[in-house]
mmCIF file of C-alpha atoms in Angstrom:
data_model
loop_
_atom_site.group_PDB
_atom_site.id
_atom_site.type_symbol
_atom_site.label_atom_id
_atom_site.label_comp_id
_atom_site.label_asym_id
_atom_site.label_seq_id
_atom_site.Cartn_x
_atom_site.Cartn_y
_atom_site.Cartn_z
ATOM 1 C CA UNK J 1 278.140 -58.447 -69.544
ATOM 2 C CA UNK J 2 274.466 -59.233 -68.904
ATOM 3 C CA UNK J 3 273.408 -57.500 -72.134
ATOM 4 C CA UNK J 4 275.808 -59.699 -74.097
ATOM 5 C CA UNK J 5 274.288 -62.817 -72.540
ATOM 6 C CA UNK J 6 270.747 -61.550 -73.072
ATOM 7 C CA UNK J 7 271.552 -60.755 -76.712
ATOM 8 C CA UNK J 8 272.661 -64.331 -77.396
ATOM 9 C CA UNK J 9 269.398 -65.620 -75.908
ATOM 10 C CA UNK J 10 267.227 -63.270 -77.940
ATOM 11 C CA UNK J 11 268.899 -64.121 -81.220
ATOM 12 C CA UNK J 12 268.577 -67.868 -80.605
ATOM 13 C CA UNK J 13 272.181 -68.374 -81.710
ATOM 14 C CA UNK J 14 271.456 -66.913 -85.149
ATOM 15 C CA UNK J 15 275.217 -66.575 -85.279
ATOM 16 C CA UNK J 16 276.042 -64.920 -88.577
ATOM 17 C CA UNK J 17 273.688 -61.957 -88.296
ATOM 18 C CA UNK J 18 274.117 -61.579 -84.543
ATOM 19 C CA UNK J 19 277.903 -61.534 -84.870
ATOM 20 C CA UNK J 20 277.751 -58.989 -87.661
ATOM 21 C CA UNK J 21 275.566 -56.727 -85.532
ATOM 22 C CA UNK J 22 277.682 -57.230 -82.425
ATOM 23 C CA UNK J 23 280.897 -56.374 -84.266
ATOM 24 C CA UNK J 24 279.296 -53.307 -85.790
ATOM 25 C CA UNK J 25 278.075 -51.922 -82.460
ATOM 26 C CA UNK J 26 280.736 -53.349 -80.149
ATOM 27 C CA UNK J 27 278.663 -54.711 -77.256
ATOM 28 C CA UNK J 28 275.370 -56.212 -76.200
ATOM 29 C CA UNK J 29 274.519 -53.009 -74.367
ATOM 30 C CA UNK J 30 274.922 -51.033 -77.604
ATOM 31 C CA UNK J 31 272.641 -53.499 -79.392
ATOM 32 C CA UNK J 32 270.046 -52.959 -76.677
ATOM 33 C CA UNK J 33 270.296 -49.199 -77.079
ATOM 34 C CA UNK J 34 269.751 -49.526 -80.844
ATOM 35 C CA UNK J 35 267.076 -52.240 -80.602
ATOM 36 C CA UNK J 36 264.437 -50.003 -82.172
ATOM 37 C CA UNK J 37 266.580 -48.777 -85.076
ATOM 38 C CA UNK J 38 268.564 -51.903 -85.987
ATOM 39 C CA UNK J 39 268.106 -51.335 -89.717
ATOM 40 C CA UNK J 40 269.960 -48.055 -89.391
ATOM 41 C CA UNK J 41 272.947 -50.178 -88.381
ATOM 42 C CA UNK J 42 272.385 -53.137 -90.727
ATOM 43 C CA UNK J 43 269.893 -52.212 -93.480
ATOM 44 C CA UNK J 44 269.433 -55.811 -94.649
ATOM 45 C CA UNK J 45 268.800 -57.186 -91.162
ATOM 46 C CA UNK J 46 266.147 -59.909 -91.248
ATOM 47 C CA UNK J 47 262.588 -59.266 -90.066
ATOM 48 C CA UNK J 48 262.999 -62.119 -87.599
ATOM 49 C CA UNK J 49 265.984 -60.522 -85.869
ATOM 50 C CA UNK J 50 264.370 -57.072 -85.851
ATOM 51 C CA UNK J 51 261.301 -58.541 -84.162
ATOM 52 C CA UNK J 52 263.417 -60.507 -81.684
ATOM 53 C CA UNK J 53 265.372 -57.443 -80.594
ATOM 54 C CA UNK J 54 262.298 -55.268 -80.202
ATOM 55 C CA UNK J 55 260.641 -57.628 -77.740
ATOM 56 C CA UNK J 56 260.825 -57.174 -73.964
ATOM 57 C CA UNK J 57 264.397 -57.778 -72.736
ATOM 58 C CA UNK J 58 263.463 -58.179 -69.065
ATOM 59 C CA UNK J 59 263.342 -61.990 -69.015
ATOM 60 C CA UNK J 60 266.595 -62.490 -70.998
ATOM 61 C CA UNK J 61 268.319 -59.927 -68.750
ATOM 62 C CA UNK J 62 267.064 -61.700 -65.618
ATOM 63 C CA UNK J 63 268.311 -65.015 -67.035
ATOM 64 C CA UNK J 64 271.674 -63.370 -67.775
ATOM 65 C CA UNK J 65 271.980 -62.179 -64.177
ATOM 66 C CA UNK J 66 271.187 -65.693 -62.995
ATOM 67 C CA UNK J 67 273.927 -67.107 -65.224
ATOM 68 C CA UNK J 68 276.448 -64.528 -64.057
ATOM 69 C CA UNK J 69 275.718 -65.489 -60.449
ATOM 70 C CA UNK J 70 276.151 -69.176 -61.326
ATOM 71 C CA UNK J 71 279.473 -68.443 -63.051
ATOM 72 C CA UNK J 72 280.786 -66.419 -60.107
ATOM 73 C CA UNK J 73 279.785 -69.118 -57.604
ATOM 74 C CA UNK J 74 281.587 -71.860 -59.544
ATOM 75 C CA UNK J 75 284.687 -69.955 -60.652
ATOM 76 C CA UNK J 76 283.645 -69.861 -64.308
ATOM 77 C CA UNK J 77 285.085 -67.127 -66.505
ATOM 78 C CA UNK J 78 282.674 -65.475 -68.920
ATOM 79 C CA UNK J 79 284.644 -64.458 -72.011
ATOM 80 C CA UNK J 80 283.116 -61.968 -74.410
ATOM 81 C CA UNK J 81 284.276 -61.556 -77.989
ATOM 82 C CA UNK J 82 287.008 -58.923 -77.787
ATOM 83 C CA UNK J 83 288.129 -59.758 -74.235
ATOM 84 C CA UNK J 84 291.839 -60.451 -73.728
ATOM 85 C CA UNK J 85 291.160 -63.995 -72.546
ATOM 86 C CA UNK J 86 288.886 -64.865 -75.470
ATOM 87 C CA UNK J 87 290.605 -67.293 -77.914
ATOM 88 C CA UNK J 88 291.992 -64.973 -80.586
ATOM 89 C CA UNK J 89 292.218 -67.637 -83.290
ATOM 90 C CA UNK J 90 288.518 -68.298 -82.798
ATOM 91 C CA UNK J 91 287.711 -64.574 -82.710
ATOM 92 C CA UNK J 92 288.960 -64.277 -86.298
ATOM 93 C CA UNK J 93 286.421 -66.838 -87.537
ATOM 94 C CA UNK J 94 283.271 -65.518 -89.261
ATOM 95 C CA UNK J 95 280.899 -67.365 -86.907
ATOM 96 C CA UNK J 96 282.710 -67.002 -83.584
ATOM 97 C CA UNK J 97 280.534 -67.276 -80.442
ATOM 98 C CA UNK J 98 279.734 -63.936 -78.843
ATOM 99 C CA UNK J 99 280.247 -65.365 -75.366
ATOM 100 C CA UNK J 100 282.151 -68.359 -73.990
ATOM 101 C CA UNK J 101 282.060 -69.949 -70.531
ATOM 102 C CA UNK J 102 285.404 -71.286 -69.345
ATOM 103 C CA UNK J 103 286.329 -73.347 -66.309
ATOM 104 C CA UNK J 104 290.039 -74.018 -66.317
ATOM 105 C CA UNK J 105 293.615 -72.858 -65.953
ATOM 106 C CA UNK J 106 295.116 -73.081 -69.458
ATOM 107 C CA UNK J 107 295.843 -70.048 -71.616
ATOM 108 C CA UNK J 108 293.475 -70.253 -74.584
ATOM 109 C CA UNK J 109 295.879 -68.090 -76.596
ATOM 110 C CA UNK J 110 299.074 -70.005 -76.090
ATOM 111 C CA UNK J 111 301.575 -70.364 -78.892
ATOM 112 C CA UNK J 112 300.669 -73.868 -80.116
ATOM 113 C CA UNK J 113 297.149 -75.326 -80.074
ATOM 114 C CA UNK J 114 296.120 -78.588 -81.754
ATOM 115 C CA UNK J 115 292.672 -80.204 -81.972
ATOM 116 C CA UNK J 116 292.606 -83.997 -82.139
ATOM 117 C CA UNK J 117 289.291 -85.526 -83.201
ATOM 118 C CA UNK J 118 287.709 -88.647 -84.619
ATOM 119 C CA UNK J 119 285.186 -91.427 -84.208
ATOM 120 C CA UNK J 120 283.484 -92.357 -80.965
ATOM 121 C CA UNK J 121 284.313 -95.967 -81.861
ATOM 122 C CA UNK J 122 288.082 -95.645 -81.594
ATOM 123 C CA UNK J 123 289.845 -98.916 -82.381
ATOM 124 C CA UNK J 124 293.033 -100.283 -80.843
ATOM 125 C CA UNK J 125 294.821 -98.953 -83.934
ATOM 126 C CA UNK J 126 293.495 -95.460 -83.227
ATOM 127 C CA UNK J 127 294.395 -95.665 -79.548
ATOM 128 C CA UNK J 128 297.940 -96.677 -80.443
ATOM 129 C CA UNK J 129 298.200 -93.796 -82.929
ATOM 130 C CA UNK J 130 297.148 -91.288 -80.282
ATOM 131 C CA UNK J 131 299.452 -92.708 -77.612
ATOM 132 C CA UNK J 132 302.549 -92.687 -79.839
ATOM 133 C CA UNK J 133 301.696 -89.339 -81.402
ATOM 134 C CA UNK J 134 301.259 -87.604 -78.058
ATOM 135 C CA UNK J 135 304.452 -89.008 -76.542
ATOM 136 C CA UNK J 136 306.509 -88.151 -79.623
ATOM 137 C CA UNK J 137 304.994 -84.692 -80.004
ATOM 138 C CA UNK J 138 305.861 -83.911 -76.393
ATOM 139 C CA UNK J 139 309.541 -84.553 -77.150
ATOM 140 C CA UNK J 140 309.439 -82.356 -80.266
ATOM 141 C CA UNK J 141 307.044 -79.613 -79.139
ATOM 142 C CA UNK J 142 307.008 -79.404 -75.335
ATOM 143 C CA UNK J 143 304.382 -76.645 -75.165
ATOM 144 C CA UNK J 144 301.144 -77.509 -76.964
ATOM 145 C CA UNK J 145 297.547 -77.169 -75.803
ATOM 146 C CA UNK J 146 295.494 -80.213 -76.863
ATOM 147 C CA UNK J 147 291.802 -79.627 -77.656
ATOM 148 C CA UNK J 148 289.018 -82.139 -78.221
ATOM 149 C CA UNK J 149 285.348 -82.681 -77.404
ATOM 150 C CA UNK J 150 285.414 -84.975 -74.331
ATOM 151 C CA UNK J 151 283.251 -87.492 -76.209
ATOM 152 C CA UNK J 152 283.762 -91.245 -76.316
ATOM 153 C CA UNK J 153 286.509 -92.718 -78.472
ATOM 154 C CA UNK J 154 289.175 -90.519 -79.999
ATOM 155 C CA UNK J 155 288.227 -87.458 -77.918
ATOM 156 C CA UNK J 156 288.607 -88.945 -74.457
ATOM 157 C CA UNK J 157 291.665 -90.943 -75.503
ATOM 158 C CA UNK J 158 293.302 -87.704 -76.691
ATOM 159 C CA UNK J 159 292.514 -85.884 -73.443
ATOM 160 C CA UNK J 160 293.852 -88.736 -71.318
ATOM 161 C CA UNK J 161 297.027 -89.140 -73.335
ATOM 162 C CA UNK J 162 297.602 -85.387 -73.205
ATOM 163 C CA UNK J 163 297.396 -85.475 -69.411
ATOM 164 C CA UNK J 164 299.620 -88.559 -69.258
ATOM 165 C CA UNK J 165 302.291 -86.728 -71.253
ATOM 166 C CA UNK J 166 302.182 -83.505 -69.260
ATOM 167 C CA UNK J 167 300.182 -81.468 -71.755
ATOM 168 C CA UNK J 168 297.315 -79.163 -70.821
ATOM 169 C CA UNK J 169 294.082 -80.144 -72.544
ATOM 170 C CA UNK J 170 290.734 -78.390 -73.076
ATOM 171 C CA UNK J 171 287.394 -80.062 -73.714
ATOM 172 C CA UNK J 172 284.789 -78.182 -75.768
ATOM 173 C CA UNK J 173 281.324 -79.075 -74.515
ATOM 174 C CA UNK J 174 277.908 -79.079 -76.183
ATOM 175 C CA UNK J 175 276.077 -78.107 -72.983
ATOM 176 C CA UNK J 176 276.439 -75.851 -69.956
ATOM 177 C CA UNK J 177 278.979 -76.242 -67.168
ATOM 178 C CA UNK J 178 276.336 -77.343 -64.660
ATOM 179 C CA UNK J 179 276.587 -80.909 -65.949
ATOM 180 C CA UNK J 180 278.905 -83.251 -67.829
ATOM 181 C CA UNK J 181 278.185 -85.540 -70.740
ATOM 182 C CA UNK J 182 279.053 -88.332 -70.851
ATOM 183 C CA UNK J 183 279.026 -88.667 -67.029
ATOM 184 C CA UNK J 184 281.626 -91.445 -67.005
ATOM 185 C CA UNK J 185 284.269 -88.949 -68.148
ATOM 186 C CA UNK J 186 283.881 -86.854 -65.013
ATOM 187 C CA UNK J 187 287.150 -88.027 -63.420
ATOM 188 C CA UNK J 188 289.113 -86.994 -66.504
ATOM 189 C CA UNK J 189 287.212 -83.701 -66.744
ATOM 190 C CA UNK J 190 288.043 -82.932 -63.107
ATOM 191 C CA UNK J 191 291.754 -83.373 -63.827
ATOM 192 C CA UNK J 192 291.432 -81.210 -66.914
ATOM 193 C CA UNK J 193 290.119 -78.247 -64.941
ATOM 194 C CA UNK J 194 293.504 -77.908 -63.202
ATOM 195 C CA UNK J 195 295.534 -79.028 -66.239
ATOM 196 C CA UNK J 196 293.607 -77.396 -69.066
ATOM 197 C CA UNK J 197 289.912 -76.676 -68.878
ATOM 198 C CA UNK J 198 286.325 -77.048 -70.033
ATOM 199 C CA UNK J 199 284.913 -74.581 -72.565
ATOM 200 C CA UNK J 200 281.398 -74.015 -73.900
ATOM 201 C CA UNK J 201 279.167 -71.392 -75.483
ATOM 202 C CA UNK J 202 276.087 -72.763 -73.714
ATOM 203 C CA UNK J 203 274.553 -71.486 -70.471
ATOM 204 C CA UNK J 204 273.727 -73.763 -67.575
ATOM 205 C CA UNK J 205 270.448 -75.699 -67.810
ATOM 206 C CA UNK J 206 270.914 -76.137 -71.573
ATOM 207 C CA UNK J 207 269.083 -79.229 -72.818
ATOM 208 C CA UNK J 208 271.436 -81.608 -74.617
ATOM 209 C CA UNK J 209 270.570 -81.599 -78.302
ATOM 210 C CA UNK J 210 272.227 -83.299 -81.266
ATOM 211 C CA UNK J 211 272.649 -80.010 -83.126
ATOM 212 C CA UNK J 212 274.615 -78.584 -80.197
ATOM 213 C CA UNK J 213 277.353 -81.128 -80.847
ATOM 214 C CA UNK J 214 277.525 -80.107 -84.499
ATOM 215 C CA UNK J 215 277.529 -76.446 -83.480
ATOM 216 C CA UNK J 216 280.410 -76.888 -81.033
ATOM 217 C CA UNK J 217 282.574 -78.395 -83.785
ATOM 218 C CA UNK J 218 283.300 -74.906 -85.104
ATOM 219 C CA UNK J 219 284.880 -74.001 -81.742
ATOM 220 C CA UNK J 220 287.081 -77.104 -81.857
ATOM 221 C CA UNK J 221 288.173 -76.154 -85.388
ATOM 222 C CA UNK J 222 288.495 -72.424 -84.783
ATOM 223 C CA UNK J 223 290.423 -72.379 -81.520
ATOM 224 C CA UNK J 224 293.438 -74.289 -82.866
ATOM 225 C CA UNK J 225 296.257 -73.936 -85.372
ATOM 226 C CA UNK J 226 295.539 -77.369 -86.793
ATOM 227 C CA UNK J 227 292.985 -80.175 -86.597
ATOM 228 C CA UNK J 228 294.085 -83.823 -86.736
ATOM 229 C CA UNK J 229 291.616 -86.543 -87.701
ATOM 230 C CA UNK J 230 292.698 -89.871 -86.204
ATOM 231 C CA UNK J 231 289.928 -92.262 -87.252
ATOM 232 C CA UNK J 232 286.570 -91.681 -88.948
ATOM 233 C CA UNK J 233 283.908 -93.630 -90.771
ATOM 234 C CA UNK J 234 282.849 -92.434 -94.230
ATOM 235 C CA UNK J 235 280.433 -90.025 -92.520
ATOM 236 C CA UNK J 236 280.853 -88.494 -89.111
ATOM 237 C CA UNK J 237 281.252 -85.415 -86.939
ATOM 238 C CA UNK J 238 285.008 -85.421 -87.343
ATOM 239 C CA UNK J 239 284.635 -84.809 -91.072
ATOM 240 C CA UNK J 240 282.344 -81.853 -90.341
ATOM 241 C CA UNK J 241 285.028 -80.393 -88.079
ATOM 242 C CA UNK J 242 287.773 -80.829 -90.679
ATOM 243 C CA UNK J 243 285.628 -79.118 -93.293
ATOM 244 C CA UNK J 244 285.082 -76.175 -90.953
ATOM 245 C CA UNK J 245 288.815 -75.999 -90.220
ATOM 246 C CA UNK J 246 289.487 -75.923 -93.975
ATOM 247 C CA UNK J 247 287.016 -73.077 -94.409
ATOM 248 C CA UNK J 248 288.803 -71.157 -91.650
ATOM 249 C CA UNK J 249 292.156 -71.652 -93.381
ATOM 250 C CA UNK J 250 293.536 -73.707 -90.492
ATOM 251 C CA UNK J 251 295.699 -76.790 -90.970
ATOM 252 C CA UNK J 252 293.978 -80.149 -91.470
ATOM 253 C CA UNK J 253 295.788 -83.484 -91.081
ATOM 254 C CA UNK J 254 294.722 -87.126 -91.066
ATOM 255 C CA UNK J 255 296.242 -90.501 -90.298
ATOM 256 C CA UNK J 256 295.723 -93.080 -93.051
ATOM 257 C CA UNK J 257 294.365 -96.538 -92.262
ATOM 258 C CA UNK J 258 293.908 -99.920 -93.861
ATOM 259 C CA UNK J 259 291.910 -99.978 -97.096
ATOM 260 C CA UNK J 260 288.401 -101.201 -96.291
ATOM 261 C CA UNK J 261 288.686 -100.576 -92.545
ATOM 262 C CA UNK J 262 285.397 -98.987 -91.439
ATOM 263 C CA UNK J 263 286.915 -96.341 -89.196
ATOM 264 C CA UNK J 264 289.732 -95.430 -91.555
ATOM 265 C CA UNK J 265 287.477 -94.837 -94.545
ATOM 266 C CA UNK J 266 286.773 -91.205 -93.665
ATOM 267 C CA UNK J 267 290.470 -90.404 -93.179
ATOM 268 C CA UNK J 268 291.505 -92.171 -96.373
ATOM 269 C CA UNK J 269 288.821 -90.416 -98.411
ATOM 270 C CA UNK J 270 289.748 -87.031 -96.929
ATOM 271 C CA UNK J 271 293.402 -87.548 -97.846
ATOM 272 C CA UNK J 272 292.469 -88.803 -101.321
ATOM 273 C CA UNK J 273 290.356 -85.704 -101.949
ATOM 274 C CA UNK J 274 293.147 -83.361 -100.780
ATOM 275 C CA UNK J 275 291.083 -82.348 -97.765
ATOM 276 C CA UNK J 276 293.866 -83.217 -95.349
ATOM 277 C CA UNK J 277 297.622 -83.641 -95.302
ATOM 278 C CA UNK J 278 298.661 -87.241 -94.681
ATOM 279 C CA UNK J 279 300.741 -87.770 -91.548
ATOM 280 C CA UNK J 280 302.106 -90.942 -90.000
ATOM 281 C CA UNK J 281 303.901 -89.476 -86.978
ATOM 282 C CA UNK J 282 304.383 -86.459 -84.749
ATOM 283 C CA UNK J 283 307.573 -85.717 -86.675
ATOM 284 C CA UNK J 284 305.560 -85.437 -89.899
ATOM 285 C CA UNK J 285 303.121 -83.076 -88.249
ATOM 286 C CA UNK J 286 305.782 -80.879 -86.637
ATOM 287 C CA UNK J 287 307.626 -80.568 -89.934
ATOM 288 C CA UNK J 288 304.505 -79.545 -91.852
ATOM 289 C CA UNK J 289 303.684 -76.979 -89.160
ATOM 290 C CA UNK J 290 307.265 -75.695 -88.923
ATOM 291 C CA UNK J 291 307.434 -76.595 -85.231
ATOM 292 C CA UNK J 292 310.453 -78.895 -85.346
ATOM 293 C CA UNK J 293 312.715 -76.385 -83.549
ATOM 294 C CA UNK J 294 310.410 -76.027 -80.539
ATOM 295 C CA UNK J 295 312.395 -78.438 -78.380
ATOM 296 C CA UNK J 296 315.658 -76.616 -79.060
ATOM 297 C CA UNK J 297 314.001 -73.323 -78.200
ATOM 298 C CA UNK J 298 312.564 -74.729 -74.965
ATOM 299 C CA UNK J 299 316.031 -75.954 -73.960
ATOM 300 C CA UNK J 300 317.474 -72.525 -74.680
ATOM 301 C CA UNK J 301 314.854 -70.947 -72.435
ATOM 302 C CA UNK J 302 315.595 -73.385 -69.642
ATOM 303 C CA UNK J 303 319.268 -72.547 -69.843
ATOM 304 C CA UNK J 304 318.382 -68.912 -69.217
ATOM 305 C CA UNK J 305 319.434 -67.261 -72.456
ATOM 306 C CA UNK J 306 319.430 -63.513 -71.950
ATOM 307 C CA UNK J 307 319.518 -60.714 -74.440
ATOM 308 C CA UNK J 308 322.765 -59.409 -72.955
ATOM 309 C CA UNK J 309 324.528 -62.610 -73.981
ATOM 310 C CA UNK J 310 323.940 -61.696 -77.628
ATOM 311 C CA UNK J 311 324.898 -58.033 -78.000
ATOM 312 C CA UNK J 312 325.649 -58.355 -81.700
ATOM 313 C CA UNK J 313 322.845 -58.428 -84.221
ATOM 314 C CA UNK J 314 323.116 -58.795 -87.972
ATOM 315 C CA UNK J 315 321.934 -55.817 -90.072
ATOM 316 C CA UNK J 316 318.779 -57.722 -90.990
ATOM 317 C CA UNK J 317 318.062 -58.583 -87.355
ATOM 318 C CA UNK J 318 318.673 -54.984 -86.345
ATOM 319 C CA UNK J 319 316.153 -53.834 -88.982
ATOM 320 C CA UNK J 320 313.481 -56.084 -87.486
ATOM 321 C CA UNK J 321 314.304 -54.864 -83.962
ATOM 322 C CA UNK J 322 314.122 -51.234 -85.090
ATOM 323 C CA UNK J 323 310.667 -51.699 -86.616
ATOM 324 C CA UNK J 324 309.353 -53.390 -83.475
ATOM 325 C CA UNK J 325 310.945 -50.688 -81.336
ATOM 326 C CA UNK J 326 309.223 -47.941 -83.335
ATOM 327 C CA UNK J 327 305.802 -49.491 -83.815
ATOM 328 C CA UNK J 328 305.392 -51.868 -80.887
ATOM 329 C CA UNK J 329 303.956 -55.361 -81.349
ATOM 330 C CA UNK J 330 303.570 -56.288 -85.013
ATOM 331 C CA UNK J 331 302.121 -59.208 -86.933
ATOM 332 C CA UNK J 332 304.343 -61.136 -89.323
ATOM 333 C CA UNK J 333 302.550 -59.829 -92.424
ATOM 334 C CA UNK J 334 303.020 -56.219 -91.277
ATOM 335 C CA UNK J 335 306.698 -56.841 -90.585
ATOM 336 C CA UNK J 336 307.181 -58.200 -94.102
ATOM 337 C CA UNK J 337 305.855 -54.909 -95.485
ATOM 338 C CA UNK J 338 307.876 -52.707 -93.152
ATOM 339 C CA UNK J 339 311.161 -54.577 -93.634
ATOM 340 C CA UNK J 340 310.729 -55.497 -97.287
ATOM 341 C CA UNK J 341 311.735 -59.090 -96.505
ATOM 342 C CA UNK J 342 310.077 -62.256 -97.687
ATOM 343 C CA UNK J 343 307.988 -64.239 -95.207
ATOM 344 C CA UNK J 344 310.369 -67.215 -95.090
ATOM 345 C CA UNK J 345 313.440 -65.050 -94.512
ATOM 346 C CA UNK J 346 311.653 -63.012 -91.865
ATOM 347 C CA UNK J 347 310.373 -66.123 -90.085
ATOM 348 C CA UNK J 348 313.924 -67.469 -89.846
ATOM 349 C CA UNK J 349 315.212 -64.132 -88.528
ATOM 350 C CA UNK J 350 312.477 -63.927 -85.914
ATOM 351 C CA UNK J 351 313.308 -67.413 -84.723
ATOM 352 C CA UNK J 352 316.960 -66.427 -84.297
ATOM 353 C CA UNK J 353 315.929 -63.288 -82.429
ATOM 354 C CA UNK J 354 313.716 -65.391 -80.185
ATOM 355 C CA UNK J 355 316.641 -67.708 -79.487
ATOM 356 C CA UNK J 356 318.699 -64.684 -78.543
ATOM 357 C CA UNK J 357 316.052 -63.490 -76.129
ATOM 358 C CA UNK J 358 315.303 -60.380 -78.180
ATOM 359 C CA UNK J 359 311.710 -61.010 -79.271
ATOM 360 C CA UNK J 360 308.786 -63.089 -78.047
ATOM 361 C CA UNK J 361 305.939 -64.432 -80.208
ATOM 362 C CA UNK J 362 302.376 -63.720 -79.115
ATOM 363 C CA UNK J 363 299.079 -65.249 -80.202
ATOM 364 C CA UNK J 364 297.986 -64.674 -83.776
ATOM 365 C CA UNK J 365 301.477 -64.405 -85.295
ATOM 366 C CA UNK J 366 302.308 -61.160 -83.481
ATOM 367 C CA UNK J 367 305.855 -60.422 -82.229
ATOM 368 C CA UNK J 368 306.859 -58.423 -79.154
ATOM 369 C CA UNK J 369 310.252 -56.780 -78.551
ATOM 370 C CA UNK J 370 311.739 -57.599 -75.156
ATOM 371 C CA UNK J 371 313.341 -54.486 -73.699
#
């Protein structure tokens, strides 16, 4: 663990090259062992990174040990890329953080994750949108993790409405977990630790810097299935996050606003330029995401549906079960190849099998056979 932390310090968050090297070698310790022959691993590695890795590691390693002690003292989980608890949606992104620090209780790989973002100058219109959206989404999709940045405006409103509606919510920070910015959100952040969490890529004692907030936007975009822009001026951090989410291939949605309204201009322009799908309600969003049956599924689970209650499977369902039984957990795209079925048909079959208590979806579109 300490070599992973030291590696991030030495590379100065030169994310693209560092991530490439880390994935090639598999750990910070392996990078350390190859520090003098890095170009044998990545021939086009920059001179700057080669020089950085060949310097004395003693100070970065000592700082890593200090951070590990801080994390242990405060109950902070240190998640390395590749760990089971690391957000798998984020891990698939080309600039994923090598290490994350997490203080919280929520599963960062749960089935549904949505990021809600927008201006720090949230209007009454935006507040109303968030309040109605969260309450309505709860009735349609009972199990969703809500992610935002704990900033003023849309962020804090989203966190508070998530808590008010019984959702877990995670705040992605632009600094270490030894402090909280802005300080006035501490009460909400404290509640989030037991009903969600606080997540960051930054060590303690990190100086707050404007670029850190831009950098953390990729975590907000990468950790979720979809990003929803509530309100935004013509330029703003929310638009940066939606662009990143687009690049990752994740869903992007925006609420429209009045023509000429300052903090609707960014949303309206994004929709106009086909950068986001227009939504006006939670029902719109759930339909676009294919989540409209979540409530029915949750009710079925509460009623204790067991596999034994559904002994009869159709031939198509039996084919899916057989493939999962032979190969173990499989992603949807692999199942389409193995069964020869189209994605839409297979998705419908898997939903029926889930209703019957035969399969269970895992993070990343993977399905598990319940035996």
